[in-house]
């Protein structure tokens, strides 16, 4: 039994397509279209004409017996089947790429750009260290960092618009991988002149105060994990864009805020703050390095992951 489309034969035996009858170049087109989600942009990135890419997509649809892409606004959107295929296809392509002569990653000569997303307030603590560490090992490698993360961060990781996320939250879906870098001690922060909070406090006392937080609607909000129950949410009076703004408001009011101790200590003297132990058994937050599984065969990705996972250096 044979199927013909645009001159390509997909030979089937017992209902299965034989690999030797498949044009494997189609997989590079699939990878590009998945990343760009636009036929014209994918064609430009591949050095192909738009009709040639459209033709390749048509052949891919037959190969995988799925629409793969549907029109969405001015671009296209992958189907569930296309999303399922993307990780394995990208890993297979990267495995082949790594074996080609001269394809290995050489940190000393590479001019590759790595895009990192570092959640606030970790951006203050880690960004300069990462940039300086990378420069000392790979002088021509470029680092681009983002501190603001939208709720679209999983999409950005999946299609490698950003390659790593460093933050206090873990990505839930199994397609994302992570490692713990270090634990940060947490503290409650108040103005030195706060009239009610002295020494240790109880959970009831803390709930009775008004709290300033990083917006709980933001992805990777530092504050969000501590304000999941209704009692804590009722205590929220001010939602800020960043933790420094929250501490400034705390310094001028009777509000309180939860913060990493290292961050709060940086501002104790200038803002006239005091640090109060939290009335919790667990008083630490774990910092995670996260990435998408589809990048794991990429030698450059492996090198950067090794650099970023050196928690002792970053701390």
XYZ file of C-alpha atoms in Angstrom, residues 16 26-27 42 50 67 108 120 123 134 140 152 163 181 195 221 223 232 236 259 268 275 283 302 311 315:
26
model
C 3.495 1.111 9.436
C 10.868 17.270 7.000
C 11.728 17.047 10.692
C 10.183 29.478 9.497
C 7.357 29.904 1.800
C -3.315 18.484 11.109
C 36.128 29.424 24.368
C 12.715 38.773 41.274
C 17.814 38.731 39.620
C 30.224 33.087 31.929
C 32.362 35.561 23.357
C 3.470 32.439 29.002
C 16.358 28.517 27.794
C 20.296 25.267 43.567
C 4.516 49.354 67.701
C 5.631 35.757 42.268
C 4.961 35.989 47.622
C -3.243 34.797 54.579
C -2.904 41.340 51.996
C 11.294 38.365 52.236
C 17.758 47.188 56.982
C 13.649 41.397 60.903
C 11.444 29.020 57.115
C 24.467 21.174 28.903
C 25.217 26.878 43.507
C 25.586 32.018 46.378
